[in-house]
Amino acid sequence: MAVSFLTHELSELCLGKPPLKSISTSATVVEAIEVLRSSDESFENLLSPSSALKASIVNVLPKVHGLVVHLEPSSSLLEAIDLILQGAQNIVVPILQTKRSGISRRKQLLKSSTINSHNGAEFCWLTQEDVIRFLLGSIGLFTPLPACSIDSLDIISSDVLAIDYYSPASSAVEAISKSLAQQTSVAVVDSDGEFVGEISPFTLACCDETVAAAITTLSAGDLMAYIDCGGPPEDLVRLVKARLNEKNLEKLLQEFTILTSLTGDVSASSSSSSDEESPSRTSTRSGKYARSSSYSARFVRKAEAIVCHPKSSLIAVMIQAIAHRVNYLWVIEDDCSLVGIVTFSNILNVFREHLETI
């Protein structure tokens, strides 16, 4: 029965989760970047003044209280769901050392001295997706809820962040910032209210510094094309240069020209290489622009929006979101008109209410 979920502990969700990398609050931004570079997925592509890199990491931490919360491994799944519904995006849970009794004492001591350890303890990171995956693993216990349409469950939110296709991309900056905090994206719609696509802060995070010039000069629709498919079209690159010149943004134009020329060199090298070579292989560069490319060389996120229909079942939406590694789906009608958005938070609220009835 679904009531059995009331007894589940967070330690069950932590199995197999890698330990978090930690860094002191007294560390600088540049030290944090080095930690990110050593991780499996790297999104940082910075071209910033040295003074900014020397600033304390505290200056770039989120100011919103409650986005990250700490819970004990013995805490219940229900506690975690309640905190997520109150606004928490990530839950930090200590990794039980008793689970590693087979590891030698020497290896444990070596492990505790690494960057993955904080005061000798290791922690893992649980997200909304982790909780949704856990629920999906025993979805049959919640029958008939999974088969209900998201429309009938009333979990489609009409309160969406949106921008017109032809509006300046720069006018979406505030909405993009809000969408990052909400773990969603900004919808791009035409004059008839039809859904065209999205501007995702997670896609933007994979872009290099040239995207700043693109946001400054392009429309929302053109920006979608600029950040899509691993690299900007050449005609949009020329358009950005022309508009930077019109705006007399000489310094930004100079930086943009240098960066896009380096990107072009990498693209030409990739196209002439063997198809059997790894797609992540890039040419080695040194100096100020060494890490510049249209997208991060280690991670490419296509800007295509993930959509569903109001009559889509709850389980179909859950599977679709997990398969595409997103926390939300846009809901559109058959004529592509935008209905709203359904998020993991909306879905968790349905399960929470269901548990209250049993």
Tab-separated table of C-alpha atoms in Angstrom:
chain	number	residue	atom	x	y	z
A	1	MET	CA	0.000	0.000	0.000
A	2	ALA	CA	1.010	3.628	-0.527
A	3	VAL	CA	1.028	4.061	3.250
A	4	SER	CA	4.303	2.104	3.277
A	5	PHE	CA	5.991	5.221	1.914
A	6	LEU	CA	5.458	6.868	5.274
A	7	THR	CA	8.159	4.562	6.685
A	8	HIS	CA	10.803	5.150	4.011
A	9	GLU	CA	13.956	6.980	5.094
A	10	LEU	CA	16.160	9.293	3.030
A	11	SER	CA	19.079	6.876	3.409
A	12	GLU	CA	17.292	4.657	0.865
A	13	LEU	CA	17.437	7.445	-1.720
A	14	CYS	CA	21.115	8.031	-1.022
A	15	LEU	CA	22.269	4.566	-2.083
A	16	GLY	CA	24.783	4.905	-4.907
A	17	LYS	CA	24.852	8.695	-4.756
A	18	PRO	CA	28.372	10.166	-5.061
A	19	PRO	CA	29.682	12.377	-2.252
A	20	LEU	CA	29.529	16.125	-2.719
A	21	LYS	CA	32.633	18.177	-3.275
A	22	SER	CA	33.038	20.768	-0.544
A	23	ILE	CA	34.761	24.131	-0.347
A	24	SER	CA	35.291	26.591	2.484
A	25	THR	CA	33.203	29.763	2.684
A	26	SER	CA	36.504	31.654	2.840
A	27	ALA	CA	37.488	30.341	-0.611
A	28	THR	CA	37.560	32.624	-3.638
A	29	VAL	CA	35.479	32.386	-6.804
A	30	VAL	CA	38.490	31.188	-8.785
A	31	GLU	CA	39.040	28.350	-6.288
A	32	ALA	CA	35.391	27.329	-6.711
A	33	ILE	CA	35.858	27.303	-10.484
A	34	GLU	CA	38.819	24.951	-10.132
A	35	VAL	CA	36.621	22.569	-8.124
A	36	LEU	CA	33.957	22.731	-10.850
A	37	ARG	CA	36.554	22.008	-13.519
A	38	SER	CA	37.565	18.833	-11.715
A	39	SER	CA	33.964	17.566	-11.606
A	40	ASP	CA	32.317	15.314	-14.180
A	41	GLU	CA	30.139	18.098	-15.582
A	42	SER	CA	31.464	21.605	-15.999
A	43	PHE	CA	29.327	24.568	-16.921
A	44	GLU	CA	31.580	27.490	-16.123
A	45	ASN	CA	32.791	29.532	-19.086
A	46	LEU	CA	33.970	32.781	-17.597
A	47	LEU	CA	35.709	35.810	-18.971
A	48	SER	CA	35.688	37.962	-15.846
A	49	PRO	CA	37.901	40.599	-14.306
A	50	SER	CA	40.538	39.256	-11.951
A	51	SER	CA	39.025	41.272	-9.104
A	52	ALA	CA	35.766	39.332	-9.426
A	53	LEU	CA	37.607	36.005	-9.360
A	54	LYS	CA	39.370	37.017	-6.153
A	55	ALA	CA	36.085	37.803	-4.408
A	56	SER	CA	34.786	35.523	-1.666
A	57	ILE	CA	32.598	32.640	-2.778
A	58	VAL	CA	30.012	33.897	-0.258
A	59	ASN	CA	29.270	36.779	-2.645
A	60	VAL	CA	27.848	34.434	-5.289
A	61	LEU	CA	25.847	32.151	-3.009
A	62	PRO	CA	22.035	32.381	-3.346
A	63	LYS	CA	20.461	34.909	-0.984
A	64	VAL	CA	17.134	33.063	-0.902
A	65	HIS	CA	16.725	31.184	2.365
A	66	GLY	CA	15.708	27.527	2.249
A	67	LEU	CA	16.838	26.577	-1.268
A	68	VAL	CA	19.246	24.054	0.270
A	69	VAL	CA	18.320	22.218	3.461
A	70	HIS	CA	20.051	19.574	5.575
A	71	LEU	CA	18.332	16.403	6.768
A	72	GLU	CA	19.506	13.307	8.587
A	73	PRO	CA	19.562	9.915	6.808
A	74	SER	CA	16.868	8.734	9.225
A	75	SER	CA	14.514	11.540	8.133
A	76	SER	CA	11.380	10.360	6.386
A	77	LEU	CA	10.595	10.714	2.713
A	78	LEU	CA	7.531	12.677	3.765
A	79	GLU	CA	9.716	15.263	5.502
A	80	ALA	CA	11.731	15.704	2.321
A	81	ILE	CA	8.595	16.154	0.206
A	82	ASP	CA	7.225	18.739	2.639
A	83	LEU	CA	10.460	20.750	2.497
A	84	ILE	CA	10.450	20.660	-1.319
A	85	LEU	CA	6.871	21.918	-1.354
A	86	GLN	CA	7.990	24.735	0.961
A	87	GLY	CA	10.614	25.810	-1.585
A	88	ALA	CA	13.665	23.616	-1.049
A	89	GLN	CA	15.414	22.664	-4.285
A	90	ASN	CA	18.139	20.435	-2.891
A	91	ILE	CA	18.536	18.350	0.244
A	92	VAL	CA	21.946	17.588	1.745
A	93	VAL	CA	22.138	14.258	3.567
A	94	PRO	CA	25.135	12.738	5.407
A	95	ILE	CA	26.411	9.502	3.865
A	96	LEU	CA	26.309	6.748	6.465
A	97	GLN	CA	29.857	5.514	7.016
A	98	THR	CA	28.536	2.192	8.301
A	99	LYS	CA	27.631	1.368	4.720
A	100	ARG	CA	31.351	1.272	3.919
A	101	SER	CA	32.574	-1.219	6.489
A	102	GLY	CA	34.423	-3.140	3.765
A	103	ILE	CA	36.772	-0.220	3.084
A	104	SER	CA	40.086	-0.342	4.918
A	105	ARG	CA	40.806	2.157	7.682
A	106	ARG	CA	43.684	3.632	5.649
A	107	LYS	CA	41.445	4.256	2.638
A	108	GLN	CA	38.812	5.854	4.865
A	109	LEU	CA	41.409	8.220	6.325
A	110	LEU	CA	42.640	9.121	2.843
A	111	LYS	CA	39.068	9.665	1.711
A	112	SER	CA	38.250	11.920	4.658
A	113	SER	CA	41.101	14.271	3.718
A	114	THR	CA	39.838	14.876	0.173
A	115	ILE	CA	37.671	17.696	-1.101
A	116	ASN	CA	34.638	15.368	-0.867
A	117	SER	CA	34.838	15.495	2.926
A	118	HIS	CA	33.773	18.137	5.432
A	119	ASN	CA	34.988	17.677	9.018
A	120	GLY	CA	35.539	13.994	8.244
A	121	ALA	CA	31.969	13.455	7.035
A	122	GLU	CA	30.669	12.967	3.508
A	123	PHE	CA	27.366	14.250	2.164
A	124	CYS	CA	25.225	13.571	-0.874
A	125	TRP	CA	22.810	15.779	-2.761
A	126	LEU	CA	19.154	14.834	-3.252
A	127	THR	CA	17.030	16.687	-5.779
A	128	GLN	CA	13.366	16.791	-6.714
A	129	GLU	CA	14.207	14.404	-9.536
A	130	ASP	CA	15.591	11.855	-7.069
A	131	VAL	CA	12.326	11.881	-5.137
A	132	ILE	CA	10.253	11.583	-8.324
A	133	ARG	CA	12.390	8.635	-9.464
A	134	PHE	CA	11.871	6.944	-6.102
A	135	LEU	CA	8.108	7.377	-6.324
A	136	LEU	CA	8.095	6.132	-9.900
A	137	GLY	CA	9.803	2.939	-8.757
A	138	SER	CA	6.702	1.989	-6.802
A	139	ILE	CA	4.101	3.865	-8.798
A	140	GLY	CA	1.713	0.904	-8.785
A	141	LEU	CA	1.078	1.491	-5.082
A	142	PHE	CA	-0.682	4.743	-5.938
A	143	THR	CA	-3.223	3.317	-8.414
A	144	PRO	CA	-5.365	4.837	-9.925
A	145	LEU	CA	-3.561	8.176	-9.479
A	146	PRO	CA	-0.815	7.561	-12.114
A	147	ALA	CA	-3.363	7.005	-14.896
A	148	CYS	CA	-5.202	10.275	-14.273
A	149	SER	CA	-4.612	13.145	-16.686
A	150	ILE	CA	-2.693	16.162	-15.450
A	151	ASP	CA	-5.695	18.243	-16.459
A	152	SER	CA	-8.058	16.287	-14.205
A	153	LEU	CA	-5.542	16.463	-11.344
A	154	ASP	CA	-5.474	20.268	-11.698
A	155	ILE	CA	-1.678	20.477	-11.571
A	156	ILE	CA	-1.156	22.627	-14.677
A	157	SER	CA	0.022	26.077	-13.642
A	158	SER	CA	-0.926	28.988	-15.908
A	159	ASP	CA	1.536	31.252	-14.090
A	160	VAL	CA	4.402	30.981	-16.568
A	161	LEU	CA	7.371	33.150	-17.494
A	162	ALA	CA	6.994	34.035	-21.172
A	163	ILE	CA	8.290	36.414	-23.834
A	164	ASP	CA	7.169	37.254	-27.360
A	165	TYR	CA	9.229	35.726	-30.182
A	166	TYR	CA	10.131	39.131	-31.644
A	167	SER	CA	10.835	40.897	-28.352
A	168	PRO	CA	14.456	41.801	-27.547
A	169	ALA	CA	16.166	38.953	-25.737
A	170	SER	CA	17.538	41.495	-23.269
A	171	SER	CA	13.991	42.086	-22.008
A	172	ALA	CA	13.913	38.456	-20.831
A	173	VAL	CA	16.921	38.743	-18.498
A	174	GLU	CA	14.800	39.232	-15.373
A	175	ALA	CA	12.522	36.350	-16.349
A	176	ILE	CA	15.551	34.122	-17.006
A	177	SER	CA	16.854	34.925	-13.538
A	178	LYS	CA	13.481	34.018	-12.010
A	179	SER	CA	13.288	30.802	-14.018
A	180	LEU	CA	16.686	29.753	-12.701
A	181	ALA	CA	15.421	30.147	-9.135
A	182	GLN	CA	12.274	28.193	-10.048
A	183	GLN	CA	14.232	25.509	-11.965
A	184	THR	CA	12.149	26.155	-15.082
A	185	SER	CA	12.626	28.201	-18.279
A	186	VAL	CA	11.159	31.146	-20.148
A	187	ALA	CA	8.542	30.269	-22.765
A	188	VAL	CA	8.794	31.919	-26.184
A	189	VAL	CA	5.402	32.488	-27.831
A	190	ASP	CA	4.197	34.192	-30.996
A	191	SER	CA	1.563	36.931	-31.264
A	192	ASP	CA	-1.216	34.318	-31.324
A	193	GLY	CA	-0.060	32.732	-28.077
A	194	GLU	CA	1.348	29.652	-29.801
A	195	PHE	CA	4.285	28.025	-28.091
A	196	VAL	CA	7.479	28.298	-30.158
A	197	GLY	CA	10.165	27.164	-27.734
A	198	GLU	CA	12.019	28.182	-24.615
A	199	ILE	CA	15.038	30.055	-23.329
A	200	SER	CA	16.535	27.807	-20.698
A	201	PRO	CA	18.990	29.094	-18.082
A	202	PHE	CA	20.525	25.610	-18.060
A	203	THR	CA	21.210	25.818	-21.795
A	204	LEU	CA	22.622	29.318	-21.376
A	205	ALA	CA	24.951	27.981	-18.674
A	206	CYS	CA	26.524	25.705	-21.274
A	207	CYS	CA	27.288	28.571	-23.629
A	208	ASP	CA	30.470	30.610	-23.687
A	209	GLU	CA	30.815	34.354	-23.150
A	210	THR	CA	29.538	35.231	-26.636
A	211	VAL	CA	25.984	34.587	-25.454
A	212	ALA	CA	26.127	37.888	-23.526
A	213	ALA	CA	26.527	39.723	-26.837
A	214	ALA	CA	23.722	37.639	-28.342
A	215	ILE	CA	21.349	38.557	-25.515
A	216	THR	CA	22.278	42.218	-25.952
A	217	THR	CA	21.542	42.315	-29.692
A	218	LEU	CA	19.143	39.533	-30.741
A	219	SER	CA	15.427	38.908	-30.443
A	220	ALA	CA	14.153	36.123	-28.202
A	221	GLY	CA	13.496	33.928	-31.252
A	222	ASP	CA	16.975	34.485	-32.676
A	223	LEU	CA	18.522	33.791	-29.267
A	224	MET	CA	16.842	30.358	-29.246
A	225	ALA	CA	18.542	29.578	-32.559
A	226	TYR	CA	21.848	30.980	-31.314
A	227	ILE	CA	22.054	28.677	-28.297
A	228	ASP	CA	20.632	25.575	-29.983
A	229	CYS	CA	22.390	22.561	-31.520
A	230	GLY	CA	25.843	23.081	-30.056
A	231	GLY	CA	26.753	26.288	-31.868
A	232	PRO	CA	25.370	29.528	-33.340
A	233	PRO	CA	24.542	29.801	-37.073
A	234	GLU	CA	27.015	31.933	-39.001
A	235	ASP	CA	24.319	34.387	-40.124
A	236	LEU	CA	23.439	35.131	-36.501
A	237	VAL	CA	27.110	35.628	-35.657
A	238	ARG	CA	27.316	38.233	-38.421
A	239	LEU	CA	24.102	39.845	-37.194
A	240	VAL	CA	25.438	40.152	-33.643
A	241	LYS	CA	28.635	41.767	-34.937
A	242	ALA	CA	26.684	44.259	-37.038
A	243	ARG	CA	24.418	45.277	-34.159
A	244	LEU	CA	27.307	45.584	-31.705
A	245	ASN	CA	28.914	47.897	-34.217
A	246	GLU	CA	25.691	49.909	-34.551
A	247	LYS	CA	25.531	50.288	-30.765
A	248	ASN	CA	29.209	51.363	-30.635
A	249	LEU	CA	29.979	48.549	-28.209
A	250	GLU	CA	33.546	48.306	-29.456
A	251	LYS	CA	35.058	46.382	-26.543
A	252	LEU	CA	32.290	43.785	-26.545
A	253	LEU	CA	32.575	43.518	-30.333
A	254	GLN	CA	36.315	42.902	-30.031
A	255	GLU	CA	35.856	40.161	-27.445
A	256	PHE	CA	33.003	38.625	-29.462
A	257	THR	CA	35.091	38.582	-32.650
A	258	ILE	CA	38.018	36.863	-30.920
A	259	LEU	CA	35.825	34.260	-29.237
A	260	THR	CA	33.796	33.416	-32.337
A	261	SER	CA	36.950	33.096	-34.418
A	262	LEU	CA	38.296	30.561	-31.917
A	263	THR	CA	34.979	28.728	-32.026
A	264	GLY	CA	35.179	28.654	-35.816
A	265	ASP	CA	38.639	27.131	-35.653
A	266	VAL	CA	37.380	24.364	-33.383
A	267	SER	CA	34.349	23.705	-35.631
A	268	ALA	CA	36.555	23.466	-38.718
A	269	SER	CA	38.896	21.088	-36.931
A	270	SER	CA	35.982	18.929	-35.788
A	271	SER	CA	34.442	18.737	-39.268
A	272	SER	CA	37.709	17.561	-40.809
A	273	SER	CA	38.333	14.889	-38.181
A	274	SER	CA	37.301	11.268	-38.454
A	275	ASP	CA	33.695	10.370	-37.674
A	276	GLU	CA	35.045	7.673	-35.393
A	277	GLU	CA	36.665	10.201	-33.077
A	278	SER	CA	34.967	11.157	-29.829
A	279	PRO	CA	32.563	14.107	-30.192
A	280	SER	CA	33.964	15.569	-26.993
A	281	ARG	CA	37.446	15.829	-28.438
A	282	THR	CA	38.576	19.435	-28.868
A	283	SER	CA	41.769	21.155	-29.912
A	284	THR	CA	44.048	22.395	-27.168
A	285	ARG	CA	44.298	26.142	-26.684
A	286	SER	CA	46.178	28.239	-24.210
A	287	GLY	CA	45.879	31.701	-22.759
A	288	LYS	CA	42.952	33.935	-21.937
A	289	TYR	CA	40.457	32.194	-24.199
A	290	ALA	CA	41.600	28.619	-23.617
A	291	ARG	CA	38.199	27.331	-22.452
A	292	SER	CA	36.056	29.213	-24.954
A	293	SER	CA	33.758	27.326	-27.301
A	294	SER	CA	30.153	27.851	-28.302
A	295	TYR	CA	29.151	25.217	-25.796
A	296	SER	CA	30.964	23.512	-22.982
A	297	ALA	CA	33.143	20.808	-24.496
A	298	ARG	CA	32.018	18.414	-21.775
A	299	PHE	CA	28.281	18.953	-21.851
A	300	VAL	CA	25.837	20.010	-24.566
A	301	ARG	CA	22.198	20.564	-23.819
A	302	LYS	CA	19.942	20.985	-26.850
A	303	ALA	CA	17.539	23.913	-26.498
A	304	GLU	CA	14.487	21.959	-27.703
A	305	ALA	CA	11.595	22.359	-25.269
A	306	ILE	CA	9.873	19.304	-23.797
A	307	VAL	CA	6.082	19.432	-24.070
A	308	CYS	CA	3.021	17.405	-23.167
A	309	HIS	CA	-0.774	17.605	-23.605
A	310	PRO	CA	-3.370	18.445	-20.939
A	311	LYS	CA	-4.736	14.908	-21.311
A	312	SER	CA	-1.323	13.294	-20.760
A	313	SER	CA	-1.355	10.932	-17.801
A	314	LEU	CA	0.576	11.696	-14.640
A	315	ILE	CA	2.887	8.716	-15.105
A	316	ALA	CA	3.595	9.656	-18.737
A	317	VAL	CA	4.604	13.170	-17.679
A	318	MET	CA	6.842	11.810	-14.901
A	319	ILE	CA	8.617	9.436	-17.276
A	320	GLN	CA	8.977	12.099	-19.953
A	321	ALA	CA	10.511	14.606	-17.546
A	322	ILE	CA	12.964	12.084	-16.096
A	323	ALA	CA	13.959	10.827	-19.546
A	324	HIS	CA	14.861	14.370	-20.621
A	325	ARG	CA	16.389	15.344	-17.255
A	326	VAL	CA	14.108	18.354	-16.749
A	327	ASN	CA	12.070	19.469	-13.725
A	328	TYR	CA	9.090	20.627	-15.772
A	329	LEU	CA	7.105	20.159	-18.975
A	330	TRP	CA	5.315	22.780	-21.028
A	331	VAL	CA	1.651	21.932	-21.587
A	332	ILE	CA	0.262	22.766	-25.036
A	333	GLU	CA	-2.950	22.082	-26.952
A	334	ASP	CA	-3.143	20.376	-30.348
A	335	ASP	CA	-2.850	23.774	-32.048
A	336	CYS	CA	0.376	24.479	-30.088
A	337	SER	CA	-1.252	27.161	-27.935
A	338	LEU	CA	0.428	27.348	-24.540
A	339	VAL	CA	-1.753	26.119	-21.675
A	340	GLY	CA	0.796	26.296	-18.877
A	341	ILE	CA	3.513	24.341	-17.162
A	342	VAL	CA	3.646	21.301	-14.899
A	343	THR	CA	6.592	20.967	-12.523
A	344	PHE	CA	8.004	18.305	-10.229
A	345	SER	CA	6.741	20.411	-7.346
A	346	ASN	CA	3.197	20.235	-8.760
A	347	ILE	CA	3.530	16.467	-9.095
A	348	LEU	CA	4.903	15.996	-5.571
A	349	ASN	CA	2.010	18.011	-4.202
A	350	VAL	CA	-0.423	15.507	-5.755
A	351	PHE	CA	1.348	12.577	-4.096
A	352	ARG	CA	1.485	14.454	-0.793
A	353	GLU	CA	-2.248	15.092	-0.854
A	354	HIS	CA	-2.877	11.454	-1.774
A	355	LEU	CA	-0.840	10.256	1.208
A	356	GLU	CA	-2.960	12.395	3.507
A	357	THR	CA	-6.079	10.499	2.446
A	358	ILE	CA	-4.786	7.059	3.455
